[in-house]
CSV table of C-alpha atoms in Angstrom, one decimal:
chain,number,residue,atom,x,y,z
A,1,MET,CA,-17.5,6.5,-60.3
A,2,THR,CA,-13.7,6.9,-60.1
A,3,SER,CA,-12.2,8.2,-56.8
A,4,GLY,CA,-9.7,6.9,-54.2
A,5,THR,CA,-12.4,7.6,-51.7
A,6,GLY,CA,-15.2,6.4,-54.0
A,7,SER,CA,-16.4,9.7,-53.6
A,8,ALA,CA,-16.7,10.3,-57.4
A,9,GLY,CA,-18.1,6.9,-57.5
A,10,GLY,CA,-21.4,7.9,-59.2
A,11,THR,CA,-19.8,9.9,-62.0
A,12,SER,CA,-18.1,7.3,-64.1
A,13,GLY,CA,-20.1,8.4,-66.9
A,14,THR,CA,-17.8,11.3,-67.2
A,15,GLY,CA,-14.7,9.3,-66.8
A,16,GLY,CA,-12.3,7.8,-69.4
A,17,THR,CA,-11.4,8.7,-73.0
A,18,GLY,CA,-13.6,6.5,-75.4
A,19,GLY,CA,-10.6,4.2,-75.3
A,20,THR,CA,-10.0,0.7,-76.1
A,21,GLU,CA,-12.5,-0.9,-73.9
A,22,THR,CA,-16.2,-0.1,-72.8
A,23,SER,CA,-17.5,-0.5,-69.4
A,24,GLY,CA,-21.1,-2.2,-69.2
A,25,SER,CA,-20.6,-4.2,-72.5
A,26,GLY,CA,-20.8,-7.6,-71.0
A,27,ASP,CA,-23.8,-9.6,-69.3
A,28,ILE,CA,-25.0,-7.0,-67.3
A,29,VAL,CA,-27.2,-9.0,-65.1
A,30,ARG,CA,-24.4,-11.5,-64.4
A,31,THR,CA,-21.9,-8.7,-63.8
A,32,LEU,CA,-24.3,-7.0,-61.2
A,33,GLU,CA,-24.7,-10.6,-59.5
A,34,LEU,CA,-20.8,-10.7,-59.2
A,35,LEU,CA,-20.5,-7.3,-58.0
A,36,TRP,CA,-23.1,-7.6,-55.4
A,37,ASP,CA,-22.3,-11.3,-54.7
A,38,THR,CA,-26.0,-12.2,-55.3
A,39,GLY,CA,-25.6,-14.9,-57.9
A,40,ARG,CA,-24.5,-18.6,-58.1
A,41,ARG,CA,-21.1,-19.4,-56.8
A,42,PRO,CA,-19.0,-21.9,-58.8
A,43,SER,CA,-18.3,-25.2,-57.2
A,44,ARG,CA,-15.0,-26.0,-56.3
A,45,GLY,CA,-12.5,-25.8,-59.1
A,46,PRO,CA,-9.5,-27.6,-60.0
A,47,LYS,CA,-7.1,-25.2,-58.6
A,48,PRO,CA,-7.2,-24.9,-54.8
A,49,GLY,CA,-7.5,-21.3,-53.7
A,50,LEU,CA,-8.7,-19.6,-56.8
A,51,THR,CA,-11.5,-17.2,-56.1
A,52,LEU,CA,-13.2,-14.4,-58.0
A,53,ASP,CA,-11.2,-11.9,-55.8
A,54,ARG,CA,-7.9,-13.4,-56.9
A,55,ILE,CA,-8.8,-13.2,-60.2
A,56,VAL,CA,-9.8,-9.6,-60.2
A,57,GLU,CA,-6.8,-8.6,-58.2
A,58,ALA,CA,-4.5,-10.4,-60.8
A,59,ALA,CA,-6.3,-8.4,-63.5
A,60,VAL,CA,-5.7,-5.2,-61.7
A,61,HIS,CA,-1.9,-6.2,-61.5
A,62,VAL,CA,-1.9,-6.9,-65.2
A,63,ALA,CA,-3.2,-3.7,-66.1
A,64,ASP,CA,-1.3,-1.8,-63.8
A,65,THR,CA,2.1,-3.2,-65.0
A,66,GLU,CA,1.8,-4.2,-68.4
A,67,GLY,CA,-1.1,-1.7,-69.6
A,68,LEU,CA,-4.6,-2.3,-70.6
A,69,GLU,CA,-3.7,-4.0,-73.9
A,70,ALA,CA,-2.2,-6.8,-72.1
A,71,LEU,CA,-5.2,-7.8,-70.5
A,72,SER,CA,-6.9,-10.8,-71.5
A,73,MET,CA,-8.4,-14.1,-69.8
A,74,ARG,CA,-5.4,-16.1,-70.8
A,75,ARG,CA,-3.0,-13.6,-69.7
A,76,VAL,CA,-4.7,-13.3,-66.1
A,77,ALA,CA,-4.9,-17.2,-66.1
A,78,THR,CA,-0.8,-17.1,-66.6
A,79,GLU,CA,-0.6,-14.9,-63.7
A,80,LEU,CA,-2.4,-17.0,-61.5
A,81,GLY,CA,-0.8,-20.2,-62.8
A,82,THR,CA,-3.7,-21.8,-64.0
A,83,GLY,CA,-5.4,-22.4,-67.4
A,84,ALA,CA,-7.7,-19.8,-68.9
A,85,MET,CA,-10.7,-22.1,-68.7
A,86,SER,CA,-10.7,-22.3,-65.2
A,87,LEU,CA,-11.0,-18.7,-64.9
A,88,TYR,CA,-14.7,-18.9,-66.7
A,89,ARG,CA,-16.2,-20.9,-63.7
A,90,TYR,CA,-15.9,-17.5,-61.9
A,91,VAL,CA,-16.6,-14.9,-64.5
A,92,PRO,CA,-18.1,-15.2,-68.1
A,93,GLY,CA,-15.3,-13.1,-69.9
A,94,LYS,CA,-13.1,-10.1,-70.2
A,95,ALA,CA,-15.9,-7.5,-70.4
A,96,GLU,CA,-17.3,-8.7,-67.1
A,97,LEU,CA,-13.9,-8.9,-65.6
A,98,LEU,CA,-13.3,-5.3,-66.6
A,99,ASP,CA,-16.3,-4.1,-64.6
A,100,LEU,CA,-15.2,-6.0,-61.8
A,101,MET,CA,-11.8,-4.2,-62.0
A,102,LEU,CA,-13.4,-0.9,-62.2
A,103,ASP,CA,-15.4,-1.3,-59.0
A,104,ARG,CA,-12.4,-2.9,-57.2
A,105,VAL,CA,-10.0,-0.1,-57.7
A,106,GLN,CA,-12.7,2.4,-56.8
A,107,ARG,CA,-13.0,1.0,-53.1
A,108,PRO,CA,-13.7,4.1,-50.9
A,109,GLY,CA,-10.9,4.8,-48.3
A,110,ASP,CA,-11.6,6.2,-44.8
A,111,PRO,CA,-14.5,8.5,-45.0
A,112,ALA,CA,-12.5,10.8,-42.7
A,113,GLN,CA,-10.6,11.3,-45.8
A,114,LEU,CA,-13.4,13.6,-47.1
A,115,GLY,CA,-12.6,16.0,-44.2
A,116,ASP,CA,-14.8,17.6,-41.7
A,117,GLY,CA,-15.0,21.2,-43.0
A,118,GLY,CA,-18.0,21.2,-45.1
A,119,TRP,CA,-19.0,20.8,-48.5
A,120,ARG,CA,-15.9,22.6,-50.1
A,121,SER,CA,-13.4,20.5,-48.2
A,122,ALA,CA,-15.4,17.3,-49.2
A,123,LEU,CA,-15.2,18.3,-52.9
A,124,GLU,CA,-11.7,18.9,-52.8
A,125,ALA,CA,-10.6,15.8,-51.1
A,126,MET,CA,-12.9,13.9,-53.7
A,127,ALA,CA,-11.1,15.6,-56.6
A,128,ARG,CA,-7.5,15.0,-55.2
A,129,ALA,CA,-8.4,11.4,-54.4
A,130,THR,CA,-10.0,11.0,-57.9
A,131,LEU,CA,-6.5,12.1,-59.5
A,132,ALA,CA,-4.4,9.8,-57.3
A,133,LEU,CA,-6.4,7.1,-58.4
A,134,TYR,CA,-5.8,7.8,-62.0
A,135,ARG,CA,-2.1,8.3,-61.3
A,136,ARG,CA,-2.3,4.8,-59.8
A,137,HIS,CA,-4.1,3.1,-62.5
A,138,PRO,CA,-3.4,5.0,-66.0
A,139,TRP,CA,-5.2,2.2,-67.7
A,140,LEU,CA,-8.5,3.7,-66.4
A,141,LEU,CA,-8.3,6.5,-69.0
A,142,ARG,CA,-8.4,3.8,-71.8
A,143,ILE,CA,-11.9,2.7,-70.7
A,144,ASN,CA,-14.9,4.3,-72.1
A,145,GLN,CA,-17.1,4.7,-69.0
A,146,SER,CA,-20.2,6.2,-70.4
A,147,ARG,CA,-22.4,3.7,-69.2
A,148,PRO,CA,-21.1,2.2,-65.8
A,149,LEU,CA,-22.2,-0.6,-64.1
A,150,LEU,CA,-23.2,0.5,-60.3
A,151,GLY,CA,-21.5,-1.7,-57.9
A,152,PRO,CA,-20.8,-1.5,-54.1
A,153,SER,CA,-17.6,0.6,-54.4
A,154,ALA,CA,-19.4,3.0,-56.8
A,155,LEU,CA,-22.5,3.5,-54.6
A,156,ASP,CA,-20.6,3.7,-51.5
A,157,GLY,CA,-18.3,6.3,-52.6
A,158,LEU,CA,-21.2,8.6,-54.0
A,159,GLU,CA,-23.2,7.8,-50.9
A,160,ALA,CA,-20.3,9.4,-48.9
A,161,VAL,CA,-19.6,12.5,-51.1
A,162,LEU,CA,-23.4,13.3,-51.3
A,163,SER,CA,-24.0,13.0,-47.5
A,164,ARG,CA,-21.3,15.5,-46.9
A,165,ILE,CA,-22.5,18.1,-49.6
A,166,ARG,CA,-26.0,18.0,-49.1
A,167,PRO,CA,-25.8,21.1,-46.9
A,168,MET,CA,-25.1,23.0,-49.8
A,169,GLY,CA,-28.8,23.5,-50.3
A,170,LEU,CA,-29.1,22.7,-53.9
A,171,THR,CA,-31.5,20.4,-55.5
A,172,ASP,CA,-30.7,16.7,-55.9
A,173,SER,CA,-30.1,17.1,-59.5
A,174,GLU,CA,-27.8,19.8,-58.9
A,175,LEU,CA,-25.9,18.1,-56.0
A,176,VAL,CA,-25.2,15.2,-58.5
A,177,SER,CA,-24.3,17.7,-61.3
A,178,ALA,CA,-21.7,19.1,-58.8
A,179,VAL,CA,-20.1,16.1,-58.3
A,180,VAL,CA,-19.9,15.2,-62.1
A,181,MET,CA,-18.5,18.3,-62.8
A,182,VAL,CA,-15.6,18.0,-60.6
A,183,ASP,CA,-15.1,14.5,-61.5
A,184,GLY,CA,-15.1,15.5,-65.2
A,185,TYR,CA,-12.3,18.3,-64.5
A,186,VAL,CA,-10.2,15.7,-62.8
A,187,VAL,CA,-10.3,13.2,-65.6
A,188,GLY,CA,-9.0,15.9,-68.0
A,189,ALA,CA,-6.3,17.0,-65.7
A,190,ALA,CA,-5.4,13.2,-65.1
A,191,ARG,CA,-5.4,12.6,-68.8
A,192,THR,CA,-2.9,15.6,-69.4
A,193,GLN,CA,-0.7,14.3,-66.5
A,194,VAL,CA,-0.7,10.6,-67.5
A,195,TYR,CA,-0.3,11.1,-71.0
A,196,GLN,CA,2.6,13.7,-70.5
A,197,GLU,CA,4.5,11.0,-68.4
A,198,GLU,CA,3.7,8.4,-71.0
A,199,ALA,CA,5.3,10.6,-73.8
A,200,GLU,CA,8.5,11.2,-71.6
A,201,ARG,CA,9.1,7.3,-71.1
A,202,LYS,CA,8.5,6.5,-74.7
A,203,SER,CA,10.5,9.5,-76.0
A,204,GLY,CA,13.3,9.4,-73.4
A,205,GLN,CA,13.0,13.3,-73.2
A,206,THR,CA,11.4,15.2,-70.4
A,207,THR,CA,8.6,17.7,-70.9
A,208,ALA,CA,11.1,20.6,-70.0
A,209,GLU,CA,13.7,19.4,-72.7
A,210,PHE,CA,10.7,19.1,-75.1
A,211,TYR,CA,9.9,22.6,-75.0
A,212,ALA,CA,13.5,23.7,-74.5
A,213,ALA,CA,14.2,22.3,-77.9
A,214,GLN,CA,11.5,24.8,-79.4
A,215,ALA,CA,12.7,27.6,-77.7
A,216,PRO,CA,15.1,29.0,-80.3
A,217,PHE,CA,12.6,28.8,-83.0
A,218,LEU,CA,9.7,30.2,-80.9
A,219,GLU,CA,11.8,33.2,-79.8
A,220,LYS,CA,12.3,34.1,-83.7
A,221,ILE,CA,8.5,33.9,-84.1
A,222,MET,CA,7.9,35.9,-81.2
A,223,ALA,CA,10.0,38.8,-82.4
A,224,THR,CA,8.1,39.0,-85.6
A,225,GLY,CA,5.2,40.8,-83.7
A,226,ARG,CA,2.7,38.4,-84.8
A,227,TYR,CA,1.9,37.3,-81.2
A,228,PRO,CA,2.2,40.2,-79.1
A,229,VAL,CA,0.2,39.0,-76.1
A,230,LEU,CA,2.1,35.9,-76.0
A,231,ALA,CA,5.5,37.6,-76.5
A,232,SER,CA,4.6,39.8,-73.4
A,233,LEU,CA,3.9,36.8,-71.0
A,234,ALA,CA,6.5,36.7,-68.1
A,235,GLU,CA,9.3,34.3,-68.6
A,236,ASP,CA,8.0,31.9,-65.7
A,237,THR,CA,4.4,31.7,-67.0
A,238,TRP,CA,5.0,28.1,-68.3
A,239,SER,CA,6.9,27.2,-65.0
A,240,PRO,CA,6.0,23.6,-64.2
A,241,ASP,CA,6.1,24.6,-60.8
A,242,PHE,CA,2.7,26.3,-61.2
A,243,ASP,CA,-0.1,24.0,-59.8
A,244,HIS,CA,-2.5,24.2,-62.7
A,245,PHE,CA,-4.7,21.3,-61.4
A,246,GLU,CA,-5.2,23.2,-58.0
A,247,PHE,CA,-5.8,26.6,-59.6
A,248,GLY,CA,-8.6,25.0,-61.8
A,249,LEU,CA,-10.1,23.1,-58.8
A,250,GLN,CA,-10.5,26.2,-56.9
A,251,ARG,CA,-12.1,28.2,-59.4
A,252,ILE,CA,-14.8,25.3,-59.8
A,253,LEU,CA,-15.5,25.6,-56.2
A,254,ASP,CA,-15.4,29.4,-56.2
A,255,GLY,CA,-18.3,29.1,-58.8
A,256,LEU,CA,-20.3,26.7,-56.7
A,257,GLU,CA,-19.7,28.9,-53.4
A,258,VAL,CA,-21.5,31.7,-55.4
A,259,LEU,CA,-24.3,29.5,-56.4
A,260,VAL,CA,-24.6,28.2,-52.5
A,261,GLU,CA,-24.7,31.8,-51.3
A,262,ARG,CA,-27.2,32.9,-53.8
A,263,ARG,CA,-29.4,29.9,-52.8
A,264,ARG,CA,-29.1,30.9,-49.2
A,265,GLY,CA,-30.0,34.6,-49.8
A,266,GLU,CA,-33.0,33.2,-51.9
A,267,ALA,CA,-33.9,31.1,-48.9
A,268,THR,CA,-33.6,33.7,-46.4
A,269,ALA,CA,-35.5,36.4,-48.7
A,270,ARG,CA,-38.5,33.9,-49.1
A,271,PRO,CA,-41.5,34.9,-46.9
A,272,ALA,CA,-42.3,32.4,-44.1
A,273,ARG,CA,-45.6,30.4,-44.8
């Protein structure tokens, strides 16, 4: 469930990279109580103003600014100007905190962002919002989200997108699969973009400079005739101006459109009872 509009929400199982942390690895029941605000609340703590919301917000800030590797109960406590033990009055530990963070960053935006042009515009908006989410919170790519806990943000987002795409005329399982497919594509594209930017920061070398450094050697290789197709490609084939993300997204939606039209044709041809 990873979308700026919350729309890819029910698909977090496709998200992440099998990285340094795993969602759903804490106390499942207690985490769900915290997500849905149905469990016990802590008595007033020693630090006035400390709340679960503030703890989650501080944790997200730490992950955004310092990376997921910096996240710990002690580091979040320092961010809040309190002791680590005071945080345990609100959340059992780091594993549960991580699930609260995941749900927090997925909070749906304005439902109107999904557009009013039918299922295709809704999935397009969902995909772009999900990509933007990963760009804002790159640490999401370090989390194995194969077993997500379904909090309010995740389900709100999934409800929003499914309500928009239900007119596709697919089965319920196919509708969910369509969302999963788009979300999985976006996660892969986001990983490429975020990791590329990370490489640029760490190396001090832009991607264009990186490939330019290889150009003289590759020109010699191409001249050998070993790779005739590659050698025949236009010079602007690898231009950074080409939007690979949008190209791939539109082709996925084209494929879904073929299926939608086929189902409509089958429904029309089916004899009335």
